[in-house]
XYZ file of C-alpha atoms in Angstrom:
296
model
C 120.564 38.855 55.288
C 123.013 40.369 57.753
C 123.124 39.561 61.447
C 122.654 42.646 63.637
C 124.482 42.706 66.964
C 125.135 45.287 69.678
C 126.295 45.509 73.266
C 123.745 44.449 75.941
C 122.632 48.006 76.713
C 121.922 48.956 73.097
C 120.448 45.521 72.333
C 117.974 46.013 75.176
C 116.948 49.417 73.867
C 116.518 48.259 70.282
C 114.504 45.192 71.302
C 111.839 47.547 72.662
C 112.565 50.959 71.097
C 109.207 52.474 72.049
C 110.279 52.291 75.692
C 113.524 54.201 75.132
C 113.029 56.496 72.135
C 110.404 59.023 70.996
C 108.083 57.857 68.176
C 109.866 60.016 65.595
C 113.180 58.276 66.358
C 111.594 54.803 66.388
C 110.218 55.367 62.899
C 113.645 56.269 61.494
C 115.484 53.535 63.377
C 113.176 50.858 62.006
C 113.944 52.007 58.464
C 117.714 52.038 59.084
C 117.723 48.585 60.685
C 115.685 47.035 57.883
C 118.217 48.267 55.311
C 121.203 47.123 57.395
C 119.666 43.660 57.846
C 119.148 43.398 54.106
C 122.282 45.059 52.692
C 124.676 45.494 55.625
C 125.225 49.076 54.551
C 123.372 52.264 53.653
C 124.296 54.132 50.478
C 124.115 57.563 52.096
C 126.533 56.880 54.949
C 129.189 59.093 56.480
C 132.532 57.550 57.393
C 132.823 58.579 61.040
C 136.312 57.079 61.454
C 138.370 54.214 59.994
C 136.195 51.498 61.530
C 132.868 53.225 62.120
C 130.147 54.472 59.794
C 127.455 56.971 60.670
C 123.928 57.180 59.279
C 122.774 60.782 59.673
C 119.012 60.766 60.106
C 116.593 63.591 60.715
C 115.982 62.711 64.370
C 118.983 60.538 65.232
C 122.424 59.335 64.175
C 123.173 55.597 64.014
C 126.786 54.465 64.352
C 127.743 50.976 63.114
C 130.557 48.742 61.804
C 129.820 46.393 58.881
C 131.593 43.072 58.361
C 130.743 41.963 54.842
C 132.870 38.796 55.004
C 130.846 37.453 57.940
C 127.616 39.183 56.892
C 127.389 40.957 60.260
C 126.696 44.512 61.381
C 127.785 45.691 64.815
C 125.714 48.601 66.065
C 127.832 51.013 68.133
C 125.269 53.528 69.352
C 122.160 55.560 68.603
C 122.354 59.271 69.327
C 119.144 61.270 69.283
C 118.907 64.809 67.901
C 116.344 66.369 70.269
C 116.133 69.734 68.522
C 115.090 68.062 65.269
C 112.504 65.936 67.081
C 111.042 69.096 68.589
C 110.938 70.679 65.126
C 108.873 67.794 63.840
C 106.485 67.869 66.785
C 106.037 71.628 67.247
C 105.899 74.740 65.082
C 109.275 76.382 65.703
C 110.474 79.442 63.803
C 114.240 78.932 64.297
C 114.986 81.971 62.137
C 116.356 84.364 64.751
C 119.520 86.347 64.326
C 122.241 84.469 66.236
C 123.618 87.815 67.397
C 120.305 88.736 68.977
C 121.011 88.006 72.642
C 118.045 88.645 74.918
C 118.888 91.321 77.469
C 116.443 90.245 80.151
C 115.606 86.615 80.919
C 112.616 85.363 82.950
C 112.806 84.488 86.632
C 109.592 82.458 86.852
C 110.019 78.769 86.139
C 106.880 76.914 87.251
C 104.721 75.882 84.262
C 101.545 75.489 86.319
C 101.861 79.014 87.679
C 102.628 80.419 84.236
C 99.372 78.905 82.969
C 97.509 80.058 86.084
C 98.804 83.599 85.562
C 97.384 83.587 82.036
C 94.011 82.404 83.317
C 93.981 85.116 85.995
C 94.862 87.836 83.477
C 92.111 86.495 81.193
C 89.750 86.957 84.150
C 90.858 90.579 84.543
C 93.537 90.281 87.239
C 96.337 92.454 85.849
C 97.609 94.409 88.869
C 101.015 92.995 89.895
C 100.115 92.730 93.584
C 96.754 91.044 92.941
C 98.356 88.693 90.448
C 101.169 87.752 92.822
C 98.727 87.203 95.693
C 96.337 85.028 93.673
C 99.304 83.000 92.446
C 99.922 82.062 96.071
C 102.831 84.294 96.972
C 102.970 85.833 100.438
C 105.382 88.265 102.011
C 105.826 90.604 104.944
C 105.733 93.571 102.604
C 103.324 94.317 99.768
C 106.242 94.944 97.423
C 107.434 91.340 97.800
C 104.091 90.011 96.572
C 103.997 92.589 93.774
C 107.470 91.516 92.695
C 106.286 87.959 92.043
C 103.388 89.315 90.018
C 105.904 91.334 88.012
C 108.069 88.233 87.495
C 105.038 86.387 86.130
C 104.039 89.210 83.770
C 107.616 89.669 82.554
C 107.815 85.943 81.780
C 104.529 85.999 79.873
C 105.652 89.037 77.908
C 108.972 87.376 76.982
C 107.048 84.340 75.737
C 104.755 86.644 73.717
C 101.696 85.463 75.607
C 100.740 88.963 76.809
C 101.390 92.542 75.770
C 101.867 95.557 78.026
C 100.938 98.903 76.492
C 100.894 102.306 78.115
C 97.465 103.917 78.129
C 97.694 107.393 79.606
C 99.421 107.043 82.965
C 98.581 103.332 83.253
C 99.773 100.098 81.694
C 97.234 97.949 79.856
C 97.919 94.208 80.032
C 96.267 92.039 77.372
C 96.571 88.429 76.243
C 97.973 87.696 72.801
C 96.165 85.185 70.605
C 98.384 82.341 71.827
C 97.988 83.489 75.430
C 94.218 83.429 75.016
C 94.344 79.932 73.526
C 96.229 78.672 76.576
C 93.905 80.442 79.033
C 90.812 79.017 77.308
C 92.179 75.514 76.644
C 89.809 72.824 77.990
C 92.449 70.750 79.772
C 95.929 70.954 81.258
C 97.529 68.769 78.594
C 96.581 71.187 75.812
C 97.606 74.143 77.986
C 101.038 72.602 78.534
C 101.504 71.713 74.856
C 100.760 75.292 73.803
C 103.034 76.617 76.558
C 105.858 74.321 75.400
C 105.477 75.637 71.850
C 105.745 79.194 73.193
C 108.848 78.270 75.215
C 110.507 76.594 72.225
C 109.865 79.720 70.170
C 111.617 81.825 72.819
C 115.134 82.295 71.318
C 117.191 81.642 74.505
C 115.463 78.305 75.143
C 115.846 77.157 71.553
C 119.441 78.381 71.310
C 120.474 76.298 74.346
C 118.441 73.241 73.388
C 119.748 73.244 69.814
C 123.359 73.577 70.998
C 123.046 70.660 73.422
C 121.209 68.599 70.812
C 123.770 69.173 68.049
C 126.695 67.924 70.128
C 124.604 65.258 71.828
C 123.993 63.680 68.443
C 127.676 62.794 68.079
C 129.356 59.631 69.299
C 131.547 61.593 71.679
C 129.416 63.926 73.789
C 130.278 67.606 73.914
C 128.075 70.342 75.334
C 125.910 69.616 78.368
C 123.168 71.650 79.987
C 124.675 73.786 82.752
C 124.697 77.383 84.021
C 127.830 78.371 82.132
C 126.455 77.165 78.807
C 123.133 78.980 79.343
C 124.854 82.247 80.269
C 127.312 82.124 77.356
C 124.589 81.417 74.795
C 121.850 83.741 76.045
C 123.227 86.522 78.248
C 125.123 89.637 77.118
C 128.642 89.437 78.512
C 128.038 92.365 80.859
C 125.184 90.485 82.597
C 126.832 87.076 83.018
C 128.198 88.000 86.440
C 125.087 89.838 87.657
C 123.511 88.896 90.985
C 120.403 87.475 89.277
C 122.264 85.613 86.510
C 122.218 82.256 88.329
C 118.483 82.472 89.033
C 117.744 83.456 85.452
C 119.891 80.660 83.990
C 118.252 78.214 86.418
C 114.849 79.268 85.096
C 115.854 78.452 81.513
C 117.399 75.132 82.587
C 114.248 74.177 84.498
C 112.078 75.021 81.495
C 114.210 72.843 79.194
C 114.233 69.936 81.672
C 110.462 70.189 82.118
C 109.904 70.281 78.345
C 112.121 67.227 77.961
C 110.290 65.271 80.657
C 106.840 66.224 79.430
C 107.570 65.456 75.776
C 109.696 62.372 76.426
C 112.584 63.745 74.357
C 115.877 63.308 76.264
C 118.604 65.928 76.488
C 122.173 65.701 77.754
C 122.490 67.164 81.239
C 125.685 65.633 82.640
C 129.312 65.355 81.544
C 128.987 61.625 80.902
C 126.275 62.141 78.339
C 123.577 60.986 80.739
C 120.136 61.743 79.384
C 116.868 62.458 81.096
C 114.785 59.296 81.163
C 111.799 59.022 78.849
C 108.450 58.923 80.663
C 105.619 56.587 79.845
C 103.710 57.927 76.886
C 106.187 60.172 75.058
C 104.387 63.462 75.315
C 100.934 62.082 75.983
C 100.821 63.772 79.383
C 103.752 61.643 80.514
C 105.349 64.082 82.944
C 104.414 64.286 86.594
C 101.794 66.998 86.801
C 102.800 67.759 90.384
C 106.429 68.399 89.509
C 106.989 72.156 89.696
C 110.657 73.027 90.026
C 111.673 76.520 91.014
C 111.417 79.330 93.465
C 108.412 80.378 95.469
């Protein structure tokens, strides 16, 4: 048997992994650690550098240094691969053309209001002004309220939760099958889970999350979630300097942060590789239901 050691921070995490890692990562880590305790090495190991080995898992990478003479293994770090965790937990297509940059991004970032908009449309409220008003938006001019209704409908259309079809001189707004499932879901937890799946299947969200996840899984952190990254990955070059580009990139960032909090799957959001903390029950309604980031 090999002795497993690590620095105090990593030792604390591995002594109670369920508190720090999603269930999918815990399952893999337990397998890796059992093999390292028994053999001190894993047959399918990448040599990360001269002194460090890397075990490339499905949901995480484990970096370690074996000492066969002393029958010891020093664990260096565990790096999660959020995009792969999401793939295991949700149905994600991930088969888009990388050159397919979305020309118009949403400007409506509050999950509760996105769900409420679906419920209102399911009840027959499809006029932009009525929708904006019932969503709680007020303004000195009618057009300001209508604009928020338009933002909501545009967001739902981008997420493929509604369709807008011209019928004569009018537009007919209808829920898609997934939009109907969310509107008719019996509780908020199921509504949010279905909404998250729709968001993850929206190419700009997945493109950013996958990019951050891929580099975040390495020992030396690379890409972090910021406005510049979002714009470069999802906006056509001509729109990156547009007046609304910051608000649109903020919407995508807020969605990704909310998804991460709600699911308990951390992502890298700062230059130092700092990750969002994992809430209590790892996707079992763990996020604060009253936390709605974004514009009014």
